[in-house]
PDB file as gemmi writes it, atoms N, CA and C in Angstrom:
CRYST1    1.000    1.000    1.000  90.00  90.00  90.00 P 1                      
ATOM      1  N   VAL A   1      91.274  92.623 110.134  1.00  0.00           N  
ATOM      2  CA  VAL A   1      90.307  93.702 109.976  1.00  0.00           C  
ATOM      3  C   VAL A   1      89.007  93.099 109.468  1.00  0.00           C  
ATOM      4  N   LEU A   2      87.943  93.313 110.183  1.00  0.00           N  
ATOM      5  CA  LEU A   2      86.651  92.783 109.778  1.00  0.00           C  
ATOM      6  C   LEU A   2      86.030  93.703 108.745  1.00  0.00           C  
ATOM      7  N   ARG A   3      85.820  93.198 107.558  1.00  0.00           N  
ATOM      8  CA  ARG A   3      85.261  93.991 106.471  1.00  0.00           C  
ATOM      9  C   ARG A   3      83.876  93.511 106.079  1.00  0.00           C  
ATOM     10  N   TRP A   4      83.534  92.284 106.461  1.00  0.00           N  
ATOM     11  CA  TRP A   4      82.260  91.739 106.051  1.00  0.00           C  
ATOM     12  C   TRP A   4      81.755  90.843 107.158  1.00  0.00           C  
ATOM     13  N   ARG A   5      80.596  91.102 107.655  1.00  0.00           N  
ATOM     14  CA  ARG A   5      80.079  90.353 108.792  1.00  0.00           C  
ATOM     15  C   ARG A   5      79.978  88.862 108.511  1.00  0.00           C  
ATOM     16  N   TYR A   6      79.624  88.487 107.299  1.00  0.00           N  
ATOM     17  CA  TYR A   6      79.434  87.073 106.986  1.00  0.00           C  
ATOM     18  C   TYR A   6      80.746  86.331 106.834  1.00  0.00           C  
ATOM     19  N   ALA A   7      81.708  86.952 106.245  1.00  0.00           N  
ATOM     20  CA  ALA A   7      82.975  86.282 105.963  1.00  0.00           C  
ATOM     21  C   ALA A   7      84.079  87.320 105.871  1.00  0.00           C  
ATOM     22  N   PRO A   8      84.753  87.597 106.971  1.00  0.00           N  
ATOM     23  CA  PRO A   8      85.775  88.652 106.961  1.00  0.00           C  
ATOM     24  C   PRO A   8      86.883  88.417 105.952  1.00  0.00           C  
ATOM     25  N   GLU A   9      87.113  87.176 105.589  1.00  0.00           N  
ATOM     26  CA  GLU A   9      88.167  86.878 104.625  1.00  0.00           C  
ATOM     27  C   GLU A   9      87.637  86.852 103.190  1.00  0.00           C  
ATOM     28  N   ALA A  10      86.423  87.323 102.986  1.00  0.00           N  
ATOM     29  CA  ALA A  10      85.782  87.237 101.670  1.00  0.00           C  
ATOM     30  C   ALA A  10      86.387  88.169 100.629  1.00  0.00           C  
ATOM     31  N   SER A  11      87.190  89.126 101.031  1.00  0.00           N  
ATOM     32  CA  SER A  11      87.800  90.028 100.066  1.00  0.00           C  
ATOM     33  C   SER A  11      89.315  90.043 100.248  1.00  0.00           C  
ATOM     34  N   PRO A  12      90.037  89.377  99.376  1.00  0.00           N  
ATOM     35  CA  PRO A  12      91.497  89.392  99.466  1.00  0.00           C  
ATOM     36  C   PRO A  12      92.065  90.808  99.339  1.00  0.00           C  
ATOM     37  N   ALA A  13      91.318  91.700  98.690  1.00  0.00           N  
ATOM     38  CA  ALA A  13      91.760  93.080  98.513  1.00  0.00           C  
ATOM     39  C   ALA A  13      91.331  93.963  99.681  1.00  0.00           C  
ATOM     40  N   ASP A  14      90.721  93.370 100.712  1.00  0.00           N  
ATOM     41  CA  ASP A  14      90.298  94.093 101.914  1.00  0.00           C  
ATOM     42  C   ASP A  14      89.303  95.209 101.589  1.00  0.00           C  
ATOM     43  N   ILE A  15      88.357  94.901 100.724  1.00  0.00           N  
ATOM     44  CA  ILE A  15      87.334  95.864 100.313  1.00  0.00           C  
ATOM     45  C   ILE A  15      86.205  95.852 101.328  1.00  0.00           C  
ATOM     46  N   ARG A  16      85.733  96.994 101.698  1.00  0.00           N  
ATOM     47  CA  ARG A  16      84.627  97.125 102.649  1.00  0.00           C  
ATOM     48  C   ARG A  16      83.299  96.866 101.921  1.00  0.00           C  
ATOM     49  N   ILE A  17      83.025  95.624 101.681  1.00  0.00           N  
ATOM     50  CA  ILE A  17      81.896  95.231 100.850  1.00  0.00           C  
ATOM     51  C   ILE A  17      80.560  95.778 101.352  1.00  0.00           C  
ATOM     52  N   PRO A  18      80.215  95.671 102.634  1.00  0.00           N  
ATOM     53  CA  PRO A  18      78.902  96.183 103.062  1.00  0.00           C  
ATOM     54  C   PRO A  18      78.722  97.678 102.788  1.00  0.00           C  
ATOM     55  N   GLN A  19      79.779  98.451 102.980  1.00  0.00           N  
ATOM     56  CA  GLN A  19      79.692  99.884 102.748  1.00  0.00           C  
ATOM     57  C   GLN A  19      79.496 100.184 101.262  1.00  0.00           C  
ATOM     58  N   TYR A  20      80.195  99.474 100.413  1.00  0.00           N  
ATOM     59  CA  TYR A  20      80.029  99.690  98.977  1.00  0.00           C  
ATOM     60  C   TYR A  20      78.654  99.231  98.499  1.00  0.00           C  
ATOM     61  N   MET A  21      78.123  98.172  99.091  1.00  0.00           N  
ATOM     62  CA  MET A  21      76.782  97.724  98.718  1.00  0.00           C  
ATOM     63  C   MET A  21      75.732  98.744  99.169  1.00  0.00           C  
ATOM     64  N   ASP A  22      75.961  99.398 100.291  1.00  0.00           N  
ATOM     65  CA  ASP A  22      75.066 100.473 100.734  1.00  0.00           C  
ATOM     66  C   ASP A  22      75.045 101.605  99.714  1.00  0.00           C  
ATOM     67  N   VAL A  23      76.199 101.995  99.243  1.00  0.00           N  
ATOM     68  CA  VAL A  23      76.299 103.078  98.257  1.00  0.00           C  
ATOM     69  C   VAL A  23      75.585 102.681  96.960  1.00  0.00           C  
ATOM     70  N   TYR A  24      75.802 101.457  96.528  1.00  0.00           N  
ATOM     71  CA  TYR A  24      75.123 100.969  95.322  1.00  0.00           C  
ATOM     72  C   TYR A  24      73.604 101.032  95.514  1.00  0.00           C  
ATOM     73  N   ASN A  25      73.125 100.546  96.646  1.00  0.00           N  
ATOM     74  CA  ASN A  25      71.686 100.557  96.913  1.00  0.00           C  
ATOM     75  C   ASN A  25      71.118 101.968  96.926  1.00  0.00           C  
ATOM     76  N   MET A  26      71.818 102.893  97.540  1.00  0.00           N  
ATOM     77  CA  MET A  26      71.341 104.276  97.588  1.00  0.00           C  
ATOM     78  C   MET A  26      71.231 104.861  96.184  1.00  0.00           C  
ATOM     79  N   LYS A  27      72.180 104.543  95.338  1.00  0.00           N  
ATOM     80  CA  LYS A  27      72.168 105.053  93.963  1.00  0.00           C  
ATOM     81  C   LYS A  27      71.028 104.432  93.152  1.00  0.00           C  
ATOM     82  N   VAL A  28      70.922 103.126  93.196  1.00  0.00           N  
ATOM     83  CA  VAL A  28      69.953 102.424  92.364  1.00  0.00           C  
ATOM     84  C   VAL A  28      68.524 102.549  92.894  1.00  0.00           C  
ATOM     85  N   LEU A  29      68.349 102.350  94.174  1.00  0.00           N  
ATOM     86  CA  LEU A  29      67.001 102.327  94.740  1.00  0.00           C  
ATOM     87  C   LEU A  29      66.427 103.709  95.010  1.00  0.00           C  
ATOM     88  N   LEU A  30      67.268 104.636  95.432  1.00  0.00           N  
ATOM     89  CA  LEU A  30      66.780 105.952  95.811  1.00  0.00           C  
ATOM     90  C   LEU A  30      67.196 107.056  94.849  1.00  0.00           C  
ATOM     91  N   GLY A  31      67.991 106.705  93.850  1.00  0.00           N  
ATOM     92  CA  GLY A  31      68.432 107.710  92.891  1.00  0.00           C  
ATOM     93  C   GLY A  31      69.362 108.744  93.494  1.00  0.00           C  
ATOM     94  N   ALA A  32      70.167 108.326  94.439  1.00  0.00           N  
ATOM     95  CA  ALA A  32      71.103 109.248  95.085  1.00  0.00           C  
ATOM     96  C   ALA A  32      71.905 110.003  94.022  1.00  0.00           C  
ATOM     97  N   GLU A  33      72.098 111.267  94.259  1.00  0.00           N  
ATOM     98  CA  GLU A  33      72.763 112.132  93.282  1.00  0.00           C  
ATOM     99  C   GLU A  33      74.185 111.695  92.947  1.00  0.00           C  
ATOM    100  N   SER A  34      74.983 111.463  93.965  1.00  0.00           N  
ATOM    101  CA  SER A  34      76.395 111.227  93.718  1.00  0.00           C  
ATOM    102  C   SER A  34      76.928 110.041  94.515  1.00  0.00           C  
ATOM    103  N   VAL A  35      77.457 109.075  93.797  1.00  0.00           N  
ATOM    104  CA  VAL A  35      78.112 107.947  94.437  1.00  0.00           C  
ATOM    105  C   VAL A  35      79.312 108.446  95.238  1.00  0.00           C  
ATOM    106  N   ALA A  36      80.078 109.360  94.655  1.00  0.00           N  
ATOM    107  CA  ALA A  36      81.281 109.875  95.314  1.00  0.00           C  
ATOM    108  C   ALA A  36      80.950 110.560  96.635  1.00  0.00           C  
ATOM    109  N   ASP A  37      79.869 111.336  96.669  1.00  0.00           N  
ATOM    110  CA  ASP A  37      79.492 112.021  97.906  1.00  0.00           C  
ATOM    111  C   ASP A  37      79.118 111.031  98.997  1.00  0.00           C  
ATOM    112  N   ARG A  38      78.327 110.017  98.660  1.00  0.00           N  
ATOM    113  CA  ARG A  38      77.928 109.009  99.646  1.00  0.00           C  
ATOM    114  C   ARG A  38      79.161 108.273 100.166  1.00  0.00           C  
ATOM    115  N   LEU A  39      80.049 107.908  99.259  1.00  0.00           N  
ATOM    116  CA  LEU A  39      81.270 107.229  99.675  1.00  0.00           C  
ATOM    117  C   LEU A  39      82.092 108.085 100.621  1.00  0.00           C  
ATOM    118  N   LYS A  40      82.306 109.326 100.227  1.00  0.00           N  
ATOM    119  CA  LYS A  40      83.184 110.207 100.997  1.00  0.00           C  
ATOM    120  C   LYS A  40      82.576 110.644 102.325  1.00  0.00           C  
ATOM    121  N   TRP A  41      81.380 111.163 102.285  1.00  0.00           N  
ATOM    122  CA  TRP A  41      80.812 111.788 103.474  1.00  0.00           C  
ATOM    123  C   TRP A  41      80.147 110.810 104.426  1.00  0.00           C  
ATOM    124  N   HIS A  42      79.634 109.707 103.931  1.00  0.00           N  
ATOM    125  CA  HIS A  42      78.975 108.754 104.818  1.00  0.00           C  
ATOM    126  C   HIS A  42      79.928 107.661 105.299  1.00  0.00           C  
ATOM    127  N   TRP A  43      80.819 107.209 104.419  1.00  0.00           N  
ATOM    128  CA  TRP A  43      81.685 106.086 104.760  1.00  0.00           C  
ATOM    129  C   TRP A  43      83.165 106.428 104.824  1.00  0.00           C  
ATOM    130  N   GLY A  44      83.573 107.596 104.358  1.00  0.00           N  
ATOM    131  CA  GLY A  44      84.994 107.937 104.363  1.00  0.00           C  
ATOM    132  C   GLY A  44      85.791 107.107 103.363  1.00  0.00           C  
ATOM    133  N   LEU A  45      85.155 106.748 102.255  1.00  0.00           N  
ATOM    134  CA  LEU A  45      85.789 105.915 101.224  1.00  0.00           C  
ATOM    135  C   LEU A  45      85.782 106.644  99.888  1.00  0.00           C  
ATOM    136  N   ASP A  46      86.386 106.032  98.889  1.00  0.00           N  
ATOM    137  CA  ASP A  46      86.286 106.551  97.526  1.00  0.00           C  
ATOM    138  C   ASP A  46      86.111 105.385  96.556  1.00  0.00           C  
ATOM    139  N   ALA A  47      85.851 105.695  95.317  1.00  0.00           N  
ATOM    140  CA  ALA A  47      85.582 104.666  94.314  1.00  0.00           C  
ATOM    141  C   ALA A  47      86.814 103.810  94.027  1.00  0.00           C  
ATOM    142  N   ALA A  48      87.984 104.306  94.328  1.00  0.00           N  
ATOM    143  CA  ALA A  48      89.203 103.532  94.090  1.00  0.00           C  
ATOM    144  C   ALA A  48      89.201 102.231  94.889  1.00  0.00           C  
ATOM    145  N   GLY A  49      88.570 102.241  96.045  1.00  0.00           N  
ATOM    146  CA  GLY A  49      88.473 101.019  96.837  1.00  0.00           C  
ATOM    147  C   GLY A  49      87.701  99.938  96.111  1.00  0.00           C  
ATOM    148  N   ALA A  50      86.628 100.321  95.449  1.00  0.00           N  
ATOM    149  CA  ALA A  50      85.838  99.369  94.667  1.00  0.00           C  
ATOM    150  C   ALA A  50      86.641  98.884  93.467  1.00  0.00           C  
ATOM    151  N   ALA A  51      87.453  99.754  92.919  1.00  0.00           N  
ATOM    152  CA  ALA A  51      88.274  99.398  91.757  1.00  0.00           C  
ATOM    153  C   ALA A  51      89.378  98.396  92.123  1.00  0.00           C  
ATOM    154  N   ALA A  52      89.656  98.239  93.416  1.00  0.00           N  
ATOM    155  CA  ALA A  52      90.689  97.304  93.855  1.00  0.00           C  
ATOM    156  C   ALA A  52      90.232  95.851  93.781  1.00  0.00           C  
ATOM    157  N   CYS A  53      88.974  95.630  93.449  1.00  0.00           N  
ATOM    158  CA  CYS A  53      88.429  94.275  93.339  1.00  0.00           C  
ATOM    159  C   CYS A  53      89.243  93.465  92.333  1.00  0.00           C  
ATOM    160  N   THR A  54      89.631  92.262  92.724  1.00  0.00           N  
ATOM    161  CA  THR A  54      90.428  91.394  91.856  1.00  0.00           C  
ATOM    162  C   THR A  54      89.560  90.478  90.999  1.00  0.00           C  
ATOM    163  N   GLN A  55      88.247  90.562  91.144  1.00  0.00           N  
ATOM    164  CA  GLN A  55      87.292  89.742  90.390  1.00  0.00           C  
ATOM    165  C   GLN A  55      87.452  88.250  90.673  1.00  0.00           C  
ATOM    166  N   CYS A  56      87.925  87.912  91.860  1.00  0.00           N  
ATOM    167  CA  CYS A  56      88.142  86.496  92.193  1.00  0.00           C  
ATOM    168  C   CYS A  56      86.830  85.750  92.451  1.00  0.00           C  
ATOM    169  N   GLY A  57      85.776  86.469  92.867  1.00  0.00           N  
ATOM    170  CA  GLY A  57      84.478  85.849  93.096  1.00  0.00           C  
ATOM    171  C   GLY A  57      84.268  85.260  94.472  1.00  0.00           C  
ATOM    172  N   LEU A  58      85.267  85.326  95.326  1.00  0.00           N  
ATOM    173  CA  LEU A  58      85.145  84.767  96.670  1.00  0.00           C  
ATOM    174  C   LEU A  58      84.002  85.418  97.448  1.00  0.00           C  
ATOM    175  N   CYS A  59      83.829  86.709  97.290  1.00  0.00           N  
ATOM    176  CA  CYS A  59      82.760  87.413  97.997  1.00  0.00           C  
ATOM    177  C   CYS A  59      81.382  86.889  97.598  1.00  0.00           C  
ATOM    178  N   GLU A  60      81.212  86.613  96.311  1.00  0.00           N  
ATOM    179  CA  GLU A  60      79.925  86.124  95.824  1.00  0.00           C  
ATOM    180  C   GLU A  60      79.671  84.686  96.269  1.00  0.00           C  
ATOM    181  N   GLU A  61      80.722  83.888  96.353  1.00  0.00           N  
ATOM    182  CA  GLU A  61      80.577  82.524  96.847  1.00  0.00           C  
ATOM    183  C   GLU A  61      80.091  82.514  98.288  1.00  0.00           C  
ATOM    184  N   ARG A  62      80.511  83.494  99.066  1.00  0.00           N  
ATOM    185  CA  ARG A  62      80.185  83.531 100.490  1.00  0.00           C  
ATOM    186  C   ARG A  62      78.996  84.418 100.828  1.00  0.00           C  
ATOM    187  N   CYS A  63      78.465  85.094  99.849  1.00  0.00           N  
ATOM    188  CA  CYS A  63      77.357  86.022 100.089  1.00  0.00           C  
ATOM    189  C   CYS A  63      76.062  85.239 100.330  1.00  0.00           C  
ATOM    190  N   THR A  64      75.467  85.432 101.482  1.00  0.00           N  
ATOM    191  CA  THR A  64      74.217  84.736 101.809  1.00  0.00           C  
ATOM    192  C   THR A  64      73.031  85.310 101.042  1.00  0.00           C  
ATOM    193  N   GLN A  65      73.188  86.495 100.482  1.00  0.00           N  
ATOM    194  CA  GLN A  65      72.103  87.132  99.720  1.00  0.00           C  
ATOM    195  C   GLN A  65      72.239  86.893  98.217  1.00  0.00           C  
ATOM    196  N   ARG A  66      73.312  86.220  97.812  1.00  0.00           N  
ATOM    197  CA  ARG A  66      73.561  85.913  96.404  1.00  0.00           C  
ATOM    198  C   ARG A  66      73.600  87.164  95.530  1.00  0.00           C  
ATOM    199  N   LEU A  67      74.249  88.190  96.027  1.00  0.00           N  
ATOM    200  CA  LEU A  67      74.365  89.447  95.294  1.00  0.00           C  
ATOM    201  C   LEU A  67      75.448  89.354  94.223  1.00  0.00           C  
ATOM    202  N   ASP A  68      75.272  90.102  93.163  1.00  0.00           N  
ATOM    203  CA  ASP A  68      76.270  90.208  92.105  1.00  0.00           C  
ATOM    204  C   ASP A  68      77.260  91.300  92.525  1.00  0.00           C  
ATOM    205  N   ILE A  69      78.075  90.986  93.497  1.00  0.00           N  
ATOM    206  CA  ILE A  69      78.961  91.965  94.129  1.00  0.00           C  
ATOM    207  C   ILE A  69      79.990  92.508  93.154  1.00  0.00           C  
ATOM    208  N   ARG A  70      80.576  91.652  92.363  1.00  0.00           N  
ATOM    209  CA  ARG A  70      81.620  92.120  91.432  1.00  0.00           C  
ATOM    210  C   ARG A  70      81.070  93.148  90.448  1.00  0.00           C  
ATOM    211  N   GLU A  71      79.884  92.907  89.943  1.00  0.00           N  
ATOM    212  CA  GLU A  71      79.269  93.850  89.000  1.00  0.00           C  
ATOM    213  C   GLU A  71      78.950  95.170  89.706  1.00  0.00           C  
ATOM    214  N   ARG A  72      78.506  95.094  90.939  1.00  0.00           N  
ATOM    215  CA  ARG A  72      78.176  96.303  91.694  1.00  0.00           C  
ATOM    216  C   ARG A  72      79.427  97.105  92.036  1.00  0.00           C  
ATOM    217  N   LEU A  73      80.502  96.422  92.370  1.00  0.00           N  
ATOM    218  CA  LEU A  73      81.759  97.133  92.634  1.00  0.00           C  
ATOM    219  C   LEU A  73      82.266  97.802  91.355  1.00  0.00           C  
ATOM    220  N   LYS A  74      82.104  97.126  90.235  1.00  0.00           N  
ATOM    221  CA  LYS A  74      82.509  97.716  88.953  1.00  0.00           C  
ATOM    222  C   LYS A  74      81.678  98.967  88.654  1.00  0.00           C  
ATOM    223  N   PHE A  75      80.384  98.918  88.922  1.00  0.00           N  
ATOM    224  CA  PHE A  75      79.505 100.069  88.739  1.00  0.00           C  
ATOM    225  C   PHE A  75      80.014 101.264  89.556  1.00  0.00           C  
ATOM    226  N   ILE A  76      80.371 100.994  90.795  1.00  0.00           N  
ATOM    227  CA  ILE A  76      80.870 102.071  91.667  1.00  0.00           C  
ATOM    228  C   ILE A  76      82.216 102.582  91.167  1.00  0.00           C  
ATOM    229  N   ALA A  77      83.112 101.681  90.815  1.00  0.00           N  
ATOM    230  CA  ALA A  77      84.434 102.087  90.309  1.00  0.00           C  
ATOM    231  C   ALA A  77      84.286 102.914  89.036  1.00  0.00           C  
ATOM    232  N   ASP A  78      83.386 102.500  88.148  1.00  0.00           N  
ATOM    233  CA  ASP A  78      83.162 103.232  86.893  1.00  0.00           C  
ATOM    234  C   ASP A  78      82.556 104.609  87.134  1.00  0.00           C  
ATOM    235  N   SER A  79      81.843 104.777  88.235  1.00  0.00           N  
ATOM    236  CA  SER A  79      81.227 106.074  88.533  1.00  0.00           C  
ATOM    237  C   SER A  79      82.284 107.145  88.755  1.00  0.00           C  
ATOM    238  N   GLN A  80      83.465 106.734  89.158  1.00  0.00           N  
ATOM    239  CA  GLN A  80      84.568 107.661  89.380  1.00  0.00           C  
ATOM    240  C   GLN A  80      85.058 108.254  88.063  1.00  0.00           C  
ATOM    241  N   LYS A  81      84.869 107.532  86.990  1.00  0.00           N  
ATOM    242  CA  LYS A  81      85.369 107.951  85.683  1.00  0.00           C  
ATOM    243  C   LYS A  81      84.472 108.987  85.025  1.00  0.00           C  
ATOM    244  N   LYS A  82      83.248 109.135  85.556  1.00  0.00           N  
ATOM    245  CA  LYS A  82      82.279 110.048  84.934  1.00  0.00           C  
ATOM    246  C   LYS A  82      82.378 111.443  85.465  1.00  0.00           C  
TER     247      LYS A  82                                                      
END                                                                             
């Protein structure tokens, strides 16, 4: 299953990294009202997927944009708790 255009094997937990990064960007850059709504209605996902991150760092090693992916996934996962 291709989850990341740059490195499909970048997430051992099979997390849809590009989709979660889109949600993070919408929240931070545009002040989107609800992370949960963007996840559910735009991508068909929920915050639990972001919470599945094992913090292994493989995604960040392979990220050509040098994004702090683990921190962003944690932000999304924590949004579910609010």
